[in-house]
């Protein structure tokens, strides 16, 4: 809702491949698209430590916002190392 309220035109979502994160993405992405926001969507495994491929695709899309969806928060340790 915040992206919609702020007039954001493009969002990149980097999402962990787990059930909870997928459920969140399944809720968020259609709402963004229905509001006319361009969504770039990439996934990663919770054990991944190299995010170059996903981040290069995100960079090419040139989004205004990058959202990271991951549950549990323990997966953040791999993202922070990048």
Coordinates of C-alpha atoms in Angstrom, one line a residue:
X1 CA 0.0 0.0 0.0
X2 CA 2.8 2.4 0.8
X3 CA 4.3 2.0 -2.7
X4 CA 0.9 2.8 -4.2
X5 CA 0.3 5.8 -1.9
X6 CA 3.8 7.2 -2.8
X7 CA 3.2 7.0 -6.5
X8 CA 6.0 4.4 -7.1
X9 CA 6.0 3.2 -10.8
X10 CA 8.4 0.2 -10.5
X11 CA 9.3 -2.3 -7.9
X12 CA 11.8 -5.2 -7.9
X13 CA 11.0 -8.1 -5.5
X14 CA 13.7 -10.5 -4.4
X15 CA 11.9 -13.5 -2.8
X16 CA 13.2 -16.5 -0.9
X17 CA 11.9 -19.9 -2.2
X18 CA 9.9 -21.0 0.8
X19 CA 6.2 -21.3 1.4
X20 CA 5.8 -18.3 3.7
X21 CA 7.7 -15.9 1.4
X22 CA 5.8 -17.2 -1.6
X23 CA 2.5 -16.6 0.1
X24 CA 3.5 -13.0 0.8
X25 CA 4.6 -12.5 -2.8
X26 CA 1.4 -14.0 -4.1
X27 CA -0.5 -11.4 -2.1
X28 CA 1.7 -8.4 -2.8
X29 CA 2.5 -8.8 -6.5
X30 CA -1.1 -8.8 -7.9
X31 CA -1.9 -5.7 -5.8
X32 CA 1.1 -3.8 -7.2
X33 CA 0.3 -4.8 -10.7
X34 CA -3.3 -3.9 -10.3
X35 CA -2.2 -0.4 -9.3
X36 CA -0.2 -0.1 -12.5
X37 CA 3.2 -0.7 -10.9
X38 CA 5.8 -2.6 -13.0
X39 CA 7.1 -5.6 -11.0
X40 CA 10.4 -7.3 -11.6
X41 CA 10.4 -10.6 -9.7
X42 CA 13.4 -12.8 -8.8
X43 CA 13.8 -15.7 -6.4
X44 CA 16.6 -17.3 -4.4
X45 CA 17.1 -20.3 -2.2
X46 CA 17.5 -19.8 1.5
X47 CA 21.0 -21.3 1.4
X48 CA 22.2 -19.0 -1.5
X49 CA 25.2 -16.8 -0.8
X50 CA 25.7 -15.5 -4.4
X51 CA 23.0 -13.1 -5.6
X52 CA 24.8 -11.6 -8.6
X53 CA 22.5 -13.1 -11.2
X54 CA 19.3 -11.9 -9.4
X55 CA 20.8 -8.5 -8.7
X56 CA 22.0 -8.0 -12.2
X57 CA 18.4 -8.6 -13.5
X58 CA 17.1 -6.2 -10.9
X59 CA 19.6 -3.6 -11.9
X60 CA 18.7 -4.0 -15.6
X61 CA 15.0 -3.3 -14.7
X62 CA 16.0 -0.1 -12.9
X63 CA 13.3 -0.2 -10.3
X64 CA 12.5 2.7 -7.9
X65 CA 12.3 0.2 -5.0
X66 CA 13.8 -3.1 -4.1
X67 CA 11.8 -5.3 -1.7
X68 CA 13.2 -8.4 -0.2
X69 CA 10.8 -11.1 1.0
X70 CA 12.3 -13.7 3.2
X71 CA 11.0 -15.8 6.2
X72 CA 12.6 -16.7 8.5
X73 CA 14.8 -13.8 9.2
X74 CA 17.8 -16.1 9.5
X75 CA 18.1 -16.1 5.7
X76 CA 19.1 -12.4 6.0
X77 CA 22.6 -13.4 7.1
X78 CA 23.4 -14.5 3.5
X79 CA 22.0 -11.4 1.9
X80 CA 23.9 -9.1 4.2
X81 CA 27.2 -10.7 3.2
X82 CA 26.8 -9.6 -0.4

